Short mmCIF file of C-alpha atoms and ligand atoms in Angstrom, two decimals:
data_model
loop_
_atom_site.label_atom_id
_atom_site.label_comp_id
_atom_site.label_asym_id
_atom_site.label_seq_id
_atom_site.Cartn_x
_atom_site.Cartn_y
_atom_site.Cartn_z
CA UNK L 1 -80.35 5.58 -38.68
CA UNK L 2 -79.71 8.95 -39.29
CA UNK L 3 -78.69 9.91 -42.77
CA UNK L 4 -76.84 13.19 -43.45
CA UNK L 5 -80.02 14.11 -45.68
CA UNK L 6 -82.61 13.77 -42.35
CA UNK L 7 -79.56 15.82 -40.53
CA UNK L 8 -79.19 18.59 -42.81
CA UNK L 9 -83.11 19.15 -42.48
CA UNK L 10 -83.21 19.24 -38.34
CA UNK L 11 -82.89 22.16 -36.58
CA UNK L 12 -83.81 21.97 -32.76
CA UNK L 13 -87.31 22.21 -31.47
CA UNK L 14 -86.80 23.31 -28.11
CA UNK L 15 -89.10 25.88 -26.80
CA UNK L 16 -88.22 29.53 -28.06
CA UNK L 17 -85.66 27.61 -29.47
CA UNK L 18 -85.64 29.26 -32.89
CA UNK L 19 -82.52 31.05 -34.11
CA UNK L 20 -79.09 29.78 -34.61
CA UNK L 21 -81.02 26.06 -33.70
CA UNK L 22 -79.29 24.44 -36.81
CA UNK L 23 -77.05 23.11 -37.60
CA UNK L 24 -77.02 20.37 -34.79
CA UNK L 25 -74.11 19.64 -33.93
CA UNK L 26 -72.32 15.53 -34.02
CA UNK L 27 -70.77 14.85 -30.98
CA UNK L 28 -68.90 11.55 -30.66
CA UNK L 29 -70.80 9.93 -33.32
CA UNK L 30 -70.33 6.42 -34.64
CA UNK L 31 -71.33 5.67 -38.44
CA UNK L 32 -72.05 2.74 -40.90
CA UNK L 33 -72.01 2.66 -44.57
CA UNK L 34 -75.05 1.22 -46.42
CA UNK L 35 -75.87 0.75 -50.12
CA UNK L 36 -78.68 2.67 -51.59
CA UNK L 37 -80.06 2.78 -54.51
CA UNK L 38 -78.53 5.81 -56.83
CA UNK L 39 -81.53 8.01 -57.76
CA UNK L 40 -79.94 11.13 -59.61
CA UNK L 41 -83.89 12.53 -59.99
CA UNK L 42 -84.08 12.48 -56.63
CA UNK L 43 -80.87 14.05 -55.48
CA UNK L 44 -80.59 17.15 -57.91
CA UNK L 45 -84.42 17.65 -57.50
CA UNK L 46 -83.24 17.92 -53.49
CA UNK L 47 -80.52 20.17 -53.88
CA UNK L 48 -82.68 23.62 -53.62
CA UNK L 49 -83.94 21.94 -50.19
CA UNK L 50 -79.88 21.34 -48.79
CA UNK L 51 -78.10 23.80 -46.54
CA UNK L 52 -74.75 23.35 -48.73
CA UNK L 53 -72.49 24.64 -46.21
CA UNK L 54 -74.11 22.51 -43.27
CA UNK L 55 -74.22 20.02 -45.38
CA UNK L 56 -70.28 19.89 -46.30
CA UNK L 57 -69.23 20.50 -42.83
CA UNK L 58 -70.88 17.48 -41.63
CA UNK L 59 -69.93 15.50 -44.50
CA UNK L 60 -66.60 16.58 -43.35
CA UNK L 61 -66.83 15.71 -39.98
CA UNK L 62 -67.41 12.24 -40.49
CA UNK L 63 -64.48 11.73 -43.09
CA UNK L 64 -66.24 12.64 -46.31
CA UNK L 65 -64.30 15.46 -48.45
CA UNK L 66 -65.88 15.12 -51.52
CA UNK L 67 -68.30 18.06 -51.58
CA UNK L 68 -67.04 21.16 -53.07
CA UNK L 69 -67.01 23.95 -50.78
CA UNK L 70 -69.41 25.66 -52.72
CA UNK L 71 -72.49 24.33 -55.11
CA UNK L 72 -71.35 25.14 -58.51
CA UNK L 73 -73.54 26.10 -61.16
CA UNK L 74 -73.25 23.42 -63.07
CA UNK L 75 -73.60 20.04 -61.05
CA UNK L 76 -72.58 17.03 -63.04
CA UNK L 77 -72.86 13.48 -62.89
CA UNK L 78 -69.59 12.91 -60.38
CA UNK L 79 -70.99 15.06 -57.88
CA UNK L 80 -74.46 13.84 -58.10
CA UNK L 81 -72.94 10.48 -56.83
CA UNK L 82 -71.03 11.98 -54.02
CA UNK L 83 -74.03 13.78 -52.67
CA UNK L 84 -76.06 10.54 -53.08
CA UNK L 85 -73.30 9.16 -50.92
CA UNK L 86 -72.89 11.64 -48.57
CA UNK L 87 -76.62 12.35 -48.36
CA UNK L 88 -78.22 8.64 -48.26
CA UNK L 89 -75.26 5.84 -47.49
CA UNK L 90 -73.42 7.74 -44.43
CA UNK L 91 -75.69 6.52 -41.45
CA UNK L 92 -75.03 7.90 -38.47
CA UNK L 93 -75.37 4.91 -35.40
CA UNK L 94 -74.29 5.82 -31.92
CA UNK L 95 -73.78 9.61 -30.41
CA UNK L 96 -75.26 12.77 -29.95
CA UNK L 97 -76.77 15.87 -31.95
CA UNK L 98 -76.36 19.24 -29.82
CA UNK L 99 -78.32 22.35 -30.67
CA UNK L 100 -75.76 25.07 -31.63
CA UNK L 101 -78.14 27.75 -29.08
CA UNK L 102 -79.66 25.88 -26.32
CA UNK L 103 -77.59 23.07 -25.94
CA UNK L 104 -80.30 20.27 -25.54
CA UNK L 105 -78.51 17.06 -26.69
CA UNK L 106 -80.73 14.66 -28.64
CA UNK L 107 -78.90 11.06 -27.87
CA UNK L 108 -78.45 8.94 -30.74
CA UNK L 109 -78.57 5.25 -29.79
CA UNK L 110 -79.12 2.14 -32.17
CA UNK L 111 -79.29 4.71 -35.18
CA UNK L 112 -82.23 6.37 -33.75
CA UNK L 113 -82.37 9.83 -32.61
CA UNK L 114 -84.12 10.60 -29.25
CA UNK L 115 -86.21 13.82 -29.88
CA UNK L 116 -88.09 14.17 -26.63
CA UNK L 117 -88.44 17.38 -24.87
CA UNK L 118 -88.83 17.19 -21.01
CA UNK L 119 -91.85 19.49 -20.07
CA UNK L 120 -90.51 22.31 -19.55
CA UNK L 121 -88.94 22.53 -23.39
CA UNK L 122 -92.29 21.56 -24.97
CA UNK L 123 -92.93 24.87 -27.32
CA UNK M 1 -104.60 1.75 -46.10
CA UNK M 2 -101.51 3.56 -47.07
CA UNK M 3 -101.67 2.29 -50.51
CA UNK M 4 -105.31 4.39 -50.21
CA UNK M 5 -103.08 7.68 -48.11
CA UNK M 6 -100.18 7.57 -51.18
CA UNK M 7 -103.16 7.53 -53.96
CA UNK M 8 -105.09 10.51 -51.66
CA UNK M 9 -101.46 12.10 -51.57
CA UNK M 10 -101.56 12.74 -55.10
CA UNK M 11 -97.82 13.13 -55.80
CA UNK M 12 -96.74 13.86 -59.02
CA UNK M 13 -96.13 10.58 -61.08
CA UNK M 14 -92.62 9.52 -62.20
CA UNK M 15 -90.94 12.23 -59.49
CA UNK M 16 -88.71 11.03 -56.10
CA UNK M 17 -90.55 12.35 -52.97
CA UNK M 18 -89.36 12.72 -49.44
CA UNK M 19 -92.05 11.90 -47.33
CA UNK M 20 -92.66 12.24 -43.74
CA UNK M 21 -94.61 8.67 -41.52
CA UNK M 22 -96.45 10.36 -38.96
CA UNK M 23 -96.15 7.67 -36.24
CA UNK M 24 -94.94 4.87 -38.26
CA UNK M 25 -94.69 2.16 -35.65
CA UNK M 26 -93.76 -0.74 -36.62
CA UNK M 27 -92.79 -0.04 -39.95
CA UNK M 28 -95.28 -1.80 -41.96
CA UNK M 29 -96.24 1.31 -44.06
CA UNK M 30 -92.47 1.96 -44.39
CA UNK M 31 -92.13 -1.31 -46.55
CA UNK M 32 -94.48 0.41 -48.74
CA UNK M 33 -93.06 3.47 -49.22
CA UNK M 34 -89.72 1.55 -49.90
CA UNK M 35 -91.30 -0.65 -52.51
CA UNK M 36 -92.75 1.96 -54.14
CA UNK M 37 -89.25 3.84 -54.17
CA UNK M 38 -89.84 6.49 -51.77
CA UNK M 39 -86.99 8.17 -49.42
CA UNK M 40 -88.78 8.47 -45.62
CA UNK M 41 -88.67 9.49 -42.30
CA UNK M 42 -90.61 7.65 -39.83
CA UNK M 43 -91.75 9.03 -36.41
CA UNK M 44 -93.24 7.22 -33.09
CA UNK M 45 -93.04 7.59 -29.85
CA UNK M 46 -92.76 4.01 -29.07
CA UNK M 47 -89.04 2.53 -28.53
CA UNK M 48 -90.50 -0.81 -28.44
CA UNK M 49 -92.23 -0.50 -32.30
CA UNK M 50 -89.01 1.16 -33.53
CA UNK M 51 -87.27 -1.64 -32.39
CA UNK M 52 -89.43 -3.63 -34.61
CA UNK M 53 -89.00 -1.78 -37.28
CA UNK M 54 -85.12 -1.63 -37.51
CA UNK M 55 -85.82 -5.54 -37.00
CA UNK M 56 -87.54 -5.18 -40.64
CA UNK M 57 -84.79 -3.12 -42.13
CA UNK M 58 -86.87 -0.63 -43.35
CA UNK M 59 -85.00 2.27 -45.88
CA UNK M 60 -86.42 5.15 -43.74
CA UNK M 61 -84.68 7.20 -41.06
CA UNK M 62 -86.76 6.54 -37.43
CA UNK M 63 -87.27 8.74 -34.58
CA UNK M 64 -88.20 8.68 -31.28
CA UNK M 65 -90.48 11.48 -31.20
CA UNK M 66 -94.12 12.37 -29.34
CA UNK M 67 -96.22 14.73 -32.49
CA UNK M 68 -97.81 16.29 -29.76
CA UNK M 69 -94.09 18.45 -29.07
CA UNK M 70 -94.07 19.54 -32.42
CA UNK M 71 -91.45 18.66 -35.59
CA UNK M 72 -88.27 20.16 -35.91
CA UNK M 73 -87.71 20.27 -39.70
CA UNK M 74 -86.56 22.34 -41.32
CA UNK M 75 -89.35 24.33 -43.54
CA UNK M 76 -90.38 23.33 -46.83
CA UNK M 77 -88.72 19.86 -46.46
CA UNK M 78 -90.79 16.93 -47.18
CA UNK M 79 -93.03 16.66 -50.66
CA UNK M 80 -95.66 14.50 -48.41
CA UNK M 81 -96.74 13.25 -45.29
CA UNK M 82 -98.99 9.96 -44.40
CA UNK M 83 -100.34 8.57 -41.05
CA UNK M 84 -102.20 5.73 -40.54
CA UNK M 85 -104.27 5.26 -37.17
CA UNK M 86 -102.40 7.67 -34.75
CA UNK M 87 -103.52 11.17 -34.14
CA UNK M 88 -106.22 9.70 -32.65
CA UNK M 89 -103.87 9.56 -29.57
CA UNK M 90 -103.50 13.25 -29.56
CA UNK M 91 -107.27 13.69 -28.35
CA UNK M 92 -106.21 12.34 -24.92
CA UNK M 93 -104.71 14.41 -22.06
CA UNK M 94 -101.51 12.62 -20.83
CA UNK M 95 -100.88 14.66 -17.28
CA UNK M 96 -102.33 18.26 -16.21
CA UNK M 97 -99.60 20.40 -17.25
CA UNK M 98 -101.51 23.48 -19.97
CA UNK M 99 -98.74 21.99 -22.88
CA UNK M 100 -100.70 18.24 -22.31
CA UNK M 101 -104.11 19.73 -22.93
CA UNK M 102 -105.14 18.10 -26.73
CA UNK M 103 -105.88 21.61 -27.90
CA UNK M 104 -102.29 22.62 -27.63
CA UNK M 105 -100.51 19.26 -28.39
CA UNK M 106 -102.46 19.54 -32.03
CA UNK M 107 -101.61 22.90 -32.41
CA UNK M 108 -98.12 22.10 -32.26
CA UNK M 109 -98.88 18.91 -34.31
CA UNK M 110 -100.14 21.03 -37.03
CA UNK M 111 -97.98 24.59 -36.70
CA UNK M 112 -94.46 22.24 -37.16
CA UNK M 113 -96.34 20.16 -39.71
CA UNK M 114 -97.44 22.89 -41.66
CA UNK M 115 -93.82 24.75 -41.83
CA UNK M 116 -92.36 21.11 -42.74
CA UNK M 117 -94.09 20.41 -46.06
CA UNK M 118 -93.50 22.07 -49.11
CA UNK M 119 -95.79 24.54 -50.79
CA UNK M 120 -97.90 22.42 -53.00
CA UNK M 121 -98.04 19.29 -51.05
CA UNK M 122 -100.63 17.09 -48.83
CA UNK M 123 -100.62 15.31 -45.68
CA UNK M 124 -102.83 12.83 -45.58
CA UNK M 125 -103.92 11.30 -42.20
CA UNK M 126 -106.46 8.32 -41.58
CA UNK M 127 -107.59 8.09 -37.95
CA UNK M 128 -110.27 6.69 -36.17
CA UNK M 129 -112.39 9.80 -34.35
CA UNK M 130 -115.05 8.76 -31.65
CA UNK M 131 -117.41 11.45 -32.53
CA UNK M 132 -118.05 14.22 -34.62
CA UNK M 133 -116.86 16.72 -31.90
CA UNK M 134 -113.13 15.36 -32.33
CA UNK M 135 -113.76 15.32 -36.05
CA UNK M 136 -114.41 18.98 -35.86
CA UNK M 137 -111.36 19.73 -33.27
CA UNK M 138 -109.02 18.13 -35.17
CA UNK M 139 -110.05 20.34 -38.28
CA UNK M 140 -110.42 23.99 -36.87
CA UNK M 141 -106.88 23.36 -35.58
CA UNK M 142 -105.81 22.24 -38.65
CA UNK M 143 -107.03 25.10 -40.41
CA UNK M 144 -105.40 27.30 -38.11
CA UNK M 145 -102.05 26.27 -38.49
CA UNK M 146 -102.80 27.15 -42.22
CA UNK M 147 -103.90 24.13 -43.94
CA UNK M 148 -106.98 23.71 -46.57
CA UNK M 149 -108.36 20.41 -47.45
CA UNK M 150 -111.06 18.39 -45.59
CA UNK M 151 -112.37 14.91 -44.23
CA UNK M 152 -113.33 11.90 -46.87
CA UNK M 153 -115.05 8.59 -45.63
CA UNK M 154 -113.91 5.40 -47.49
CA UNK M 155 -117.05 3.22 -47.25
CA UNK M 156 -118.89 5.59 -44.77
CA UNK M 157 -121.99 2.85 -44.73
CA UNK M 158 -119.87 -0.09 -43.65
CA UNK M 159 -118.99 -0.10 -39.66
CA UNK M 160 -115.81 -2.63 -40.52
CA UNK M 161 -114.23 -1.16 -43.61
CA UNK M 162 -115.38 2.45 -42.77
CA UNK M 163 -112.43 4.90 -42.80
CA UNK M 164 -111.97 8.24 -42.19
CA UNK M 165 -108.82 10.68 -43.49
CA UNK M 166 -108.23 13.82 -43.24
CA UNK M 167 -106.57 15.61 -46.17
CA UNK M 168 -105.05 18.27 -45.55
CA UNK M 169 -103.70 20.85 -48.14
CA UNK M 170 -100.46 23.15 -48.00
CA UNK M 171 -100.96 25.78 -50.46
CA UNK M 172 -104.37 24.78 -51.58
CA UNK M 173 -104.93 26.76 -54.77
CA UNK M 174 -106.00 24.49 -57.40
CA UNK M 175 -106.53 21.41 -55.08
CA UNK M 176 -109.56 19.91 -54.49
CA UNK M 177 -110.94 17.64 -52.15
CA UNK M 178 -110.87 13.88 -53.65
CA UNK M 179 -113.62 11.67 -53.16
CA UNK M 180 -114.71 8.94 -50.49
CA UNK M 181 -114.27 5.33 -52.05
CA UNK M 182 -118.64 4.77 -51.63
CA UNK M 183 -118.30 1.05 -51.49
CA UNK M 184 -120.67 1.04 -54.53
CA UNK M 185 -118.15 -0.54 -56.30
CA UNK M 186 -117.23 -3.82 -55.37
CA UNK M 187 -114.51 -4.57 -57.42
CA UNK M 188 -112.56 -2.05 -55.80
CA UNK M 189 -113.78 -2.89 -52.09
CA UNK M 190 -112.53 -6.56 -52.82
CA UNK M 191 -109.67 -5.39 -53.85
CA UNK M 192 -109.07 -2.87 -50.41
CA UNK M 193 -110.07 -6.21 -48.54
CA UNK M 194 -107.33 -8.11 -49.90
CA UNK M 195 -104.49 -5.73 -49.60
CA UNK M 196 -105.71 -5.36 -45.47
CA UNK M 197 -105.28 -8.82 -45.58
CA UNK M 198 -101.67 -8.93 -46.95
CA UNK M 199 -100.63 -6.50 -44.87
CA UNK M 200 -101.61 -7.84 -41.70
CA UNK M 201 -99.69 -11.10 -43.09
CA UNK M 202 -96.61 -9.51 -43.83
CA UNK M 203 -96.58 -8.41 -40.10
CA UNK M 204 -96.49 -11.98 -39.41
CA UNK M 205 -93.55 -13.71 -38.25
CA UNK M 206 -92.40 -17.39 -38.23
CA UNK M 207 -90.76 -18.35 -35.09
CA UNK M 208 -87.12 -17.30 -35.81
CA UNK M 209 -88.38 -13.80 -36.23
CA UNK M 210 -88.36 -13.66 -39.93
CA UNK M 211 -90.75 -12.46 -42.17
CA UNK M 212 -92.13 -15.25 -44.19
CA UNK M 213 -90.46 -15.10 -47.57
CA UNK M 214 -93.25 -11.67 -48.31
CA UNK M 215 -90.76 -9.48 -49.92
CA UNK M 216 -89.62 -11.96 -52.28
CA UNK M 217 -89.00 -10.77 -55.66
CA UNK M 218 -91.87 -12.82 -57.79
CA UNK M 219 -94.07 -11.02 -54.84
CA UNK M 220 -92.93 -7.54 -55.47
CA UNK M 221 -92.94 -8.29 -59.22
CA UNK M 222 -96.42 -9.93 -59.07
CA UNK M 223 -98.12 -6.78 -57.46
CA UNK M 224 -96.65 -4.60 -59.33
CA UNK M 225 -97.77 -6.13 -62.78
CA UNK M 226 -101.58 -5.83 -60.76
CA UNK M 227 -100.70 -2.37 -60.25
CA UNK M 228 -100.11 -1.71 -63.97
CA UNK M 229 -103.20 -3.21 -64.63
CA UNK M 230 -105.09 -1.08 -62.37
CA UNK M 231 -103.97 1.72 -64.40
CA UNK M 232 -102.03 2.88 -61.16
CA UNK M 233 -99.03 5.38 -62.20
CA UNK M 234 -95.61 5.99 -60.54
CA UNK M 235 -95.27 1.92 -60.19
CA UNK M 236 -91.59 1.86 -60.04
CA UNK M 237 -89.63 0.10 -62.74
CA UNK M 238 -88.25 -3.04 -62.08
CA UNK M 239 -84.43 -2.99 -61.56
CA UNK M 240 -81.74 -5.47 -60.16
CA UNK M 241 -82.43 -3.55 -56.97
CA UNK M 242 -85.80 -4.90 -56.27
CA UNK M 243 -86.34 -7.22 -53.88
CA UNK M 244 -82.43 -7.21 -53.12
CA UNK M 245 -81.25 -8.37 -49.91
CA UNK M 246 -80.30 -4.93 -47.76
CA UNK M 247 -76.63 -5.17 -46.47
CA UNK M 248 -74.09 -2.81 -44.79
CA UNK M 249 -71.24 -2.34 -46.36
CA UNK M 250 -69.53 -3.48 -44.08
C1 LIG H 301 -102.21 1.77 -34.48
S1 LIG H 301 -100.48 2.12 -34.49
C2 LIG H 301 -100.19 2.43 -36.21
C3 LIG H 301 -98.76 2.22 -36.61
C4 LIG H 301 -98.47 2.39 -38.10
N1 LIG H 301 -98.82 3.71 -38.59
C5 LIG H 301 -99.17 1.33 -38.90
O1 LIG H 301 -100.07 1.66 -39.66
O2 LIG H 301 -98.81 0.15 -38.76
C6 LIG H 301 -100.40 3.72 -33.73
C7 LIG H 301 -98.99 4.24 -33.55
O3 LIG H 301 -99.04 5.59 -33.14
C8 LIG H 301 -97.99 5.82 -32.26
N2 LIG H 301 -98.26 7.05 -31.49
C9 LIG H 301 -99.27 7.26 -30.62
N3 LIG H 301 -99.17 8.49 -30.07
C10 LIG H 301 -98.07 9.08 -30.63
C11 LIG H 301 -97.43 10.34 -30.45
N4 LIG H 301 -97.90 11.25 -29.60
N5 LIG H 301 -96.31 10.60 -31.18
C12 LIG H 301 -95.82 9.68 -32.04
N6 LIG H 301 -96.39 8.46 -32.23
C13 LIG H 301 -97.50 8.16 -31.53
C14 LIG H 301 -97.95 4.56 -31.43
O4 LIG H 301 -96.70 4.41 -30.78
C15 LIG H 301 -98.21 3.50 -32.49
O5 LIG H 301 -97.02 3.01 -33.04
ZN1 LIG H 302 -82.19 24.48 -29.10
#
């Protein structure tokens, strides 16, 4: 599965792939919800890690619009659960990421991501 | 062995880590990390041991991805990474073409690696070299793409339970190699024995498929209490979570 947490850390790998590769973008995607365990540690020691504005546009993209548009300050208890939603429960099952410069499509199929490179895009 | 790669990992006790499997396969170290409350992503290059592992409902996020074409991630974003008998496979040259040859699949092994962790952190990888050549390959190529650390032999006098990782260092001020487990000490090789021996029983399967009742809670609850006693740290605490039956929502 991919989780909106392994998403917001992928950028493409494509040879001389390596500016505007990220965010990749969801095309026709197909998504499950799944309980996880609610670890605020873990999420606000992530936070410094997260691409905010990726992070809410994706969120958005698959019908989540609980992230502010910004990362305030101050991040409270409320929106330490909505990111642990957003970035651990929203599994993504079926589709495609596309990278934003190249184009190379990484196919999505059974909640796993297909990240081989034919030859002649090994870096 | 990857209860050995986590304690060679060194993480800081009592924090959440993101760690990277480095070929993960079937998913067996997976069940570890998830026991011992870690978030993961899992890499192989084998559909069919994916397969196996989604079978086993594992926490982690699994791709389908060959090491030897480098990681995408993003830098700085896992606290850790573990691999247990794979890059081994990255000594052999698949076709002719110059991005097959092992030099340059491990450079890009290591390069993307590298970027991927965060500054302090450790990747620890056990493998199973033919030689001493591959031994020192492996390393120079490693310390290329930036990382300190070294090798350490578990048990280097035993040809069964002899084990070789490499422990590699991001940001190695302060960090020093750890030691080889000798072997000396037989409480603790007994102890190694029997958790190999669990683990290839938990990869059993009865004959509808199922596990055999191996992540039931008194199990889970059971090891961790030995774990205490060991003195190990970072045991998680016991919630209603573990050993809870993993559902979709819907
Ligand atoms: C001996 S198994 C170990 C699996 C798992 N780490 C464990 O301990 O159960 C070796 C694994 O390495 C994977 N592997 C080999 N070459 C690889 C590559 N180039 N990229 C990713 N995975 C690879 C294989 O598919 C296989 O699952
Ligand atoms: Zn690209």
């Amino acid at each position: 599965m991919v989780r909106l947490i392994t998403h917001n850390l992928l950028a493409c790998h494509a040879k001389g792939c390596t500016t505007n590769n990220f965010p990749l973008q969801l095309k026709d995607v197909t998504i499950e919800l799944r309980e996880a365990e609610f670890n605020p540690d873990f999420v606000s020691g992530f936070l410094s890690r997260l691409e905010w504005t990726a992070l809410v546009n994706a969120a958005k993209e698959l019908g989540d619009t609980s992230l502010p548009p910004e990362l305030p300050d101050m991040v409270d208890d409320d929106l330490l659960k909505n990111l642990h939603h957003v970035l651990l429960e929203i599994h993504i099952d079926e589709g495609s990421m596309i990278c934003p410069n190249c184009g190379h499509s990484y196919p999505i199929s059974n909640g796993i991501p297909n990240m081989l490179l034919a030859e002649h895009e090994i870096g | 062995m990857t209860y050995r790669a986590l304690e060679l990992l060194n993480l800081p006790p009592d924090e959440p880590a993101f760690l990277l499997d480095i070929g993960c396969g079937s998913g067996l170290s997976g069940e570890i990390l998830d026991e011992e409350g870690y978030n993961w992503i899992g890499v192989d290059v084998a559909p069919s041991m994916l397969e196996v592992a989604l079978e086993r409902e594992v926490e982690g996020d699994l791709f389908l991805q060959d090491i030897g074409q480098g990681f995408g991630f993003r830098p700085g974003s896992f606290d850790g990474a573990i691999s247990i008998s794979v890059i081994q496979w990255l000594l052999n040259a698949e076709t002719s073409h110059p991005t097959s040859s092992p030099p340059h699949r491990l450079t890009r092994f290591f390069t993307t690696l590298h970027s991927a962790l965060r500054n302090p952190s450790r990747a620890i990888l056990q493998f199973y070299p033919t030689s001493d050549d591959q031994i020192q390959l492996i390393t120079s190529i490693a310390q290329k793409a930036g990382f300190g650390g070294g090798v350490v032999v578990d048990y280097p006098n035993s040809k069964k339970a002899k084990k070789v990782f490499l422990c590699l260092f991001v940001g190695s001020g302060g960090q020093q190699i750890p030691k080889g487990l000798d072997g000396e000490d037989t409480e603790v090789q007994e102890g190694r024995a029997a958790f190999e021996k669990r683990r290839e029983k938990s990869g059993k399967k009865d004959k509808n498929g199922k596990r055999r009742g191996i992540k039931d809670k008194d199990w889970i609850l059971k090891k961790k209490e030995l774990y205490r006693q060991r003195g190990k740290e970072s045991v998680p605490r016991d919630s209603k979570y573990t050993a809870r039956k993993r559902k979709p929502v819907f």
